[in-house]
Coordinates of N, CA and C in Angstrom, one line a residue:
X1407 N -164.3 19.6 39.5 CA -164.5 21.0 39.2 C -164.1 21.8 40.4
X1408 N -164.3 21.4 41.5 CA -163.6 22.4 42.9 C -162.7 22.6 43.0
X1409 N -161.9 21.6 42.2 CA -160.1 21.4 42.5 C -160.1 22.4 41.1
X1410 N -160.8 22.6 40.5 CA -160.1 23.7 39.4 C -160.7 25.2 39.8
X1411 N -161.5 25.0 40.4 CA -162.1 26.9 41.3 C -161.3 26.9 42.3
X1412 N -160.3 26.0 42.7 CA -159.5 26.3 43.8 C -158.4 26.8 43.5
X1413 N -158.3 26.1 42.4 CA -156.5 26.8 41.6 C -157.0 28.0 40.7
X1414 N -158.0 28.6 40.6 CA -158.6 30.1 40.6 C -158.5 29.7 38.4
X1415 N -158.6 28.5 37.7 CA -158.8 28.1 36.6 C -160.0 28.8 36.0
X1416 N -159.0 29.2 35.0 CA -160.3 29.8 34.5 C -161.6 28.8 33.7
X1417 N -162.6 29.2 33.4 CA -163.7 28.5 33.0 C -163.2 27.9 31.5
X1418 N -162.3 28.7 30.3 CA -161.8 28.2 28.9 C -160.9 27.1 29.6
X1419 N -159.8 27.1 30.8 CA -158.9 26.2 31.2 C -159.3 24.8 32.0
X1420 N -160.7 24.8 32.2 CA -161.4 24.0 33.0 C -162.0 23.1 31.8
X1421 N -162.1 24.1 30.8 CA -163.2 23.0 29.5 C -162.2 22.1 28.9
X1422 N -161.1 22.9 28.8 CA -160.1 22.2 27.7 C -159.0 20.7 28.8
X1423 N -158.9 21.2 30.4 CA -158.7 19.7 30.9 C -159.7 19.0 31.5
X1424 N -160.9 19.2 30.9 CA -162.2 18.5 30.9 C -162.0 17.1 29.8
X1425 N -161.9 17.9 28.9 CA -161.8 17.6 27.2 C -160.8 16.9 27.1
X1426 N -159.2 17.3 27.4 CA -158.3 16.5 27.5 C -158.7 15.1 28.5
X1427 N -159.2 15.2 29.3 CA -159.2 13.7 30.7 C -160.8 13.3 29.8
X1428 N -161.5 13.4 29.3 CA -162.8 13.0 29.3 C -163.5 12.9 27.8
X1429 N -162.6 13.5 26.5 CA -162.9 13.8 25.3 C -164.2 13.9 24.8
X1430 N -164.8 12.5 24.2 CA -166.5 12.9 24.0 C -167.0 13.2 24.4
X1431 N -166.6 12.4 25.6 CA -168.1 12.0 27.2 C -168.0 13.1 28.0
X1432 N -166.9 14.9 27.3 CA -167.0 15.8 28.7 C -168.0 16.1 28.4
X1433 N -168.3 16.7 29.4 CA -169.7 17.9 29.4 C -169.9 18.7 28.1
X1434 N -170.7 19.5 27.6 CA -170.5 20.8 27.1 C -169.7 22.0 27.4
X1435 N -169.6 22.7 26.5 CA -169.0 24.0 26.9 C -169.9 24.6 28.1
X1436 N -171.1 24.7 27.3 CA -172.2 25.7 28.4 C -172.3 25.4 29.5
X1437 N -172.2 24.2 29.8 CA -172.3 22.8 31.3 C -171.5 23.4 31.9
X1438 N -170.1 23.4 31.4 CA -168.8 23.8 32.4 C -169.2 25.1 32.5
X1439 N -169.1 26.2 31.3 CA -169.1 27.5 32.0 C -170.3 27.7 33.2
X1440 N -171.3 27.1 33.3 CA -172.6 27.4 34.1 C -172.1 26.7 35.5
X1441 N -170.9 25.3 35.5 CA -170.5 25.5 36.5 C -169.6 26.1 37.4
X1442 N -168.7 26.9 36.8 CA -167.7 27.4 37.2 C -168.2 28.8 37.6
X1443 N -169.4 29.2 36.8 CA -169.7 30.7 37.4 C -170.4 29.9 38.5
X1444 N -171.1 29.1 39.0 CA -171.8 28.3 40.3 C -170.5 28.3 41.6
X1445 N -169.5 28.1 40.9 CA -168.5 27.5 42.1 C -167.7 28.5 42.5
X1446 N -167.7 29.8 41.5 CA -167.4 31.0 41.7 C -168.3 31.8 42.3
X1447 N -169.7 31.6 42.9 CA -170.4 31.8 44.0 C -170.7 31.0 45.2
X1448 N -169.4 30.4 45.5 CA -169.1 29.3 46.6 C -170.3 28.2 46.7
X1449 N -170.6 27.8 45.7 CA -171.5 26.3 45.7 C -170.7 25.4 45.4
X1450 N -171.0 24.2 46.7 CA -170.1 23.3 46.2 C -170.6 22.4 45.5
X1451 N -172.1 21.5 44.7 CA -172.5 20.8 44.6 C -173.2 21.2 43.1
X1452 N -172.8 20.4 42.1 CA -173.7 20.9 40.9 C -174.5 20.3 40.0
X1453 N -175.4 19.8 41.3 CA -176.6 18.6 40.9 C -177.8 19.7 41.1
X1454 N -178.7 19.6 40.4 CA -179.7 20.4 40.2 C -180.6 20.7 41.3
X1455 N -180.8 21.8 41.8 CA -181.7 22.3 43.2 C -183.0 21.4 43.2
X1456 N -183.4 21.1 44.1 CA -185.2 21.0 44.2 C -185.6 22.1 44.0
X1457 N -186.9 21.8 43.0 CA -187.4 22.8 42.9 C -189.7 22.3 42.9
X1458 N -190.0 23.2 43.8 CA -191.4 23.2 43.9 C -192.4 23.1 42.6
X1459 N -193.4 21.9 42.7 CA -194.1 22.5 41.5 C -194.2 20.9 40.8
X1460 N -194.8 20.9 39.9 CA -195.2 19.1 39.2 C -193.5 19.3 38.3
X1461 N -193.3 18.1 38.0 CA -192.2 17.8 37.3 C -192.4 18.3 35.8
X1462 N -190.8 18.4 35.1 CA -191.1 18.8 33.8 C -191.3 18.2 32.8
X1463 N -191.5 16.7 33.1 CA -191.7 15.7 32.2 C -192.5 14.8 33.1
X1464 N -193.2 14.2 31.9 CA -194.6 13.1 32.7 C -194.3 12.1 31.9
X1465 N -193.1 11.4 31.4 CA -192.8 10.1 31.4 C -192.7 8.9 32.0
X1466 N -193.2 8.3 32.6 CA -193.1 7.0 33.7 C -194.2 5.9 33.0
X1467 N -193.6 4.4 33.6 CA -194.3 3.8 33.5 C -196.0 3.8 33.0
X1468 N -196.4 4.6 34.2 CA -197.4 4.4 34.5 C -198.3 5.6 33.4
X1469 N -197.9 6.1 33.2 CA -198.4 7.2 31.8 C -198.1 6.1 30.6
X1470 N -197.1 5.9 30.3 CA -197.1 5.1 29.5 C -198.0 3.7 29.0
X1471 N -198.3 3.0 30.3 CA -198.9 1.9 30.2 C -200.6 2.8 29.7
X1472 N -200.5 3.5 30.7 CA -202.3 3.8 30.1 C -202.3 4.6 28.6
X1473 N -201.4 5.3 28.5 CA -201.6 5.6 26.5 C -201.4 4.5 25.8
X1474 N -201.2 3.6 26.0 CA -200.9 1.8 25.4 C -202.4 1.7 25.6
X1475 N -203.0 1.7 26.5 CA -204.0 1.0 26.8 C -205.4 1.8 26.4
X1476 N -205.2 3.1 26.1 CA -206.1 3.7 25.2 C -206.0 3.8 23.6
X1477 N -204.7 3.5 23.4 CA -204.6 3.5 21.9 C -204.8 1.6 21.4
X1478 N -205.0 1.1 22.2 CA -205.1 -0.5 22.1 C -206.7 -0.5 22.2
X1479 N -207.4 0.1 23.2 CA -209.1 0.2 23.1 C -209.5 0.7 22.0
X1480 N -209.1 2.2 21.5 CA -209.6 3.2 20.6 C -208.7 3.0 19.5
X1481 N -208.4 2.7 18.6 CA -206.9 3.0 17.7 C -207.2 4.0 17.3
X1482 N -208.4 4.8 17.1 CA -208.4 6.1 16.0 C -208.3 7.2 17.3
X1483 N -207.9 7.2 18.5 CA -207.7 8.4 19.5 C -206.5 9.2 19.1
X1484 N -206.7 10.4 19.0 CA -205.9 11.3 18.7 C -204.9 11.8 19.9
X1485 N -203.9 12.5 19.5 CA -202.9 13.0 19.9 C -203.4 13.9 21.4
X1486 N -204.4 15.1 21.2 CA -205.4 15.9 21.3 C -205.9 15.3 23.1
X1487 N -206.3 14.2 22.8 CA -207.5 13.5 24.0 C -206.4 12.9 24.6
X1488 N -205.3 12.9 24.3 CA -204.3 12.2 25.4 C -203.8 12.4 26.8
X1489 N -203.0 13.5 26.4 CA -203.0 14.1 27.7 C -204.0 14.6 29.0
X1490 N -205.1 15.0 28.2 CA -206.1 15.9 29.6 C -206.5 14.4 30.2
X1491 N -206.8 13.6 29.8 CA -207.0 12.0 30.1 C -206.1 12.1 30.9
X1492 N -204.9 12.5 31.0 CA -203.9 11.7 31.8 C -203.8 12.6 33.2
X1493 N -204.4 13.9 32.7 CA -203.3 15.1 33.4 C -202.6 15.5 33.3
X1494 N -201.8 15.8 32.1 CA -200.7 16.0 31.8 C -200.4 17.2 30.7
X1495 N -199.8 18.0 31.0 CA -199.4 18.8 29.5 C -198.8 18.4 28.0
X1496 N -199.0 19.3 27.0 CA -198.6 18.8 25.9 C -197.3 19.2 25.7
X1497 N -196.7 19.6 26.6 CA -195.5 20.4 26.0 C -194.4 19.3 25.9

């Protein structure tokens, strides 16, 4: 994507030899446009910032194994008593 903000490509010109070199597997439209306005604010890297704060998903092993392990004790536990159990949001 740098080699095409260097040749001053526009963001429609960047999707379509995305699309040509990469067909299903390119990105999205919205992907490319969000990088190209990125790289047109001299960023060179377009791997997602750190950002402060608990993660936005609470998927891991270890959440996992213990909702196995409460619905294997209790089978009638609801959806409801899951999360605060774990710490976790319902979203």
């Amino acid at each position: 994507m740098s080699l095409e903000n260097k040749y001053n490509l526009t963001a429609q010109q960047s999707l379509a030899r995305l699309r040509t070199a990469f067909g299903d597997e390119a990105p999205c439209k919205t992907t490319i446009y969000k990088w190209c306005a990125e790289f047109k604010r001299d960023r060179v890297i377009v791997s997602d910032e750190f950002r402060d704060g608990r993660q936005s998903i609470a998927v891991n092993n270890i959440n996992i194994d213990a909702v196995l392990r409460m619905i294997y004790t209790d089978r009638h536990v609801i959806y409801h008593e899951i999360p605060p159990s774990l710490g976790i949001g319902m979203n």
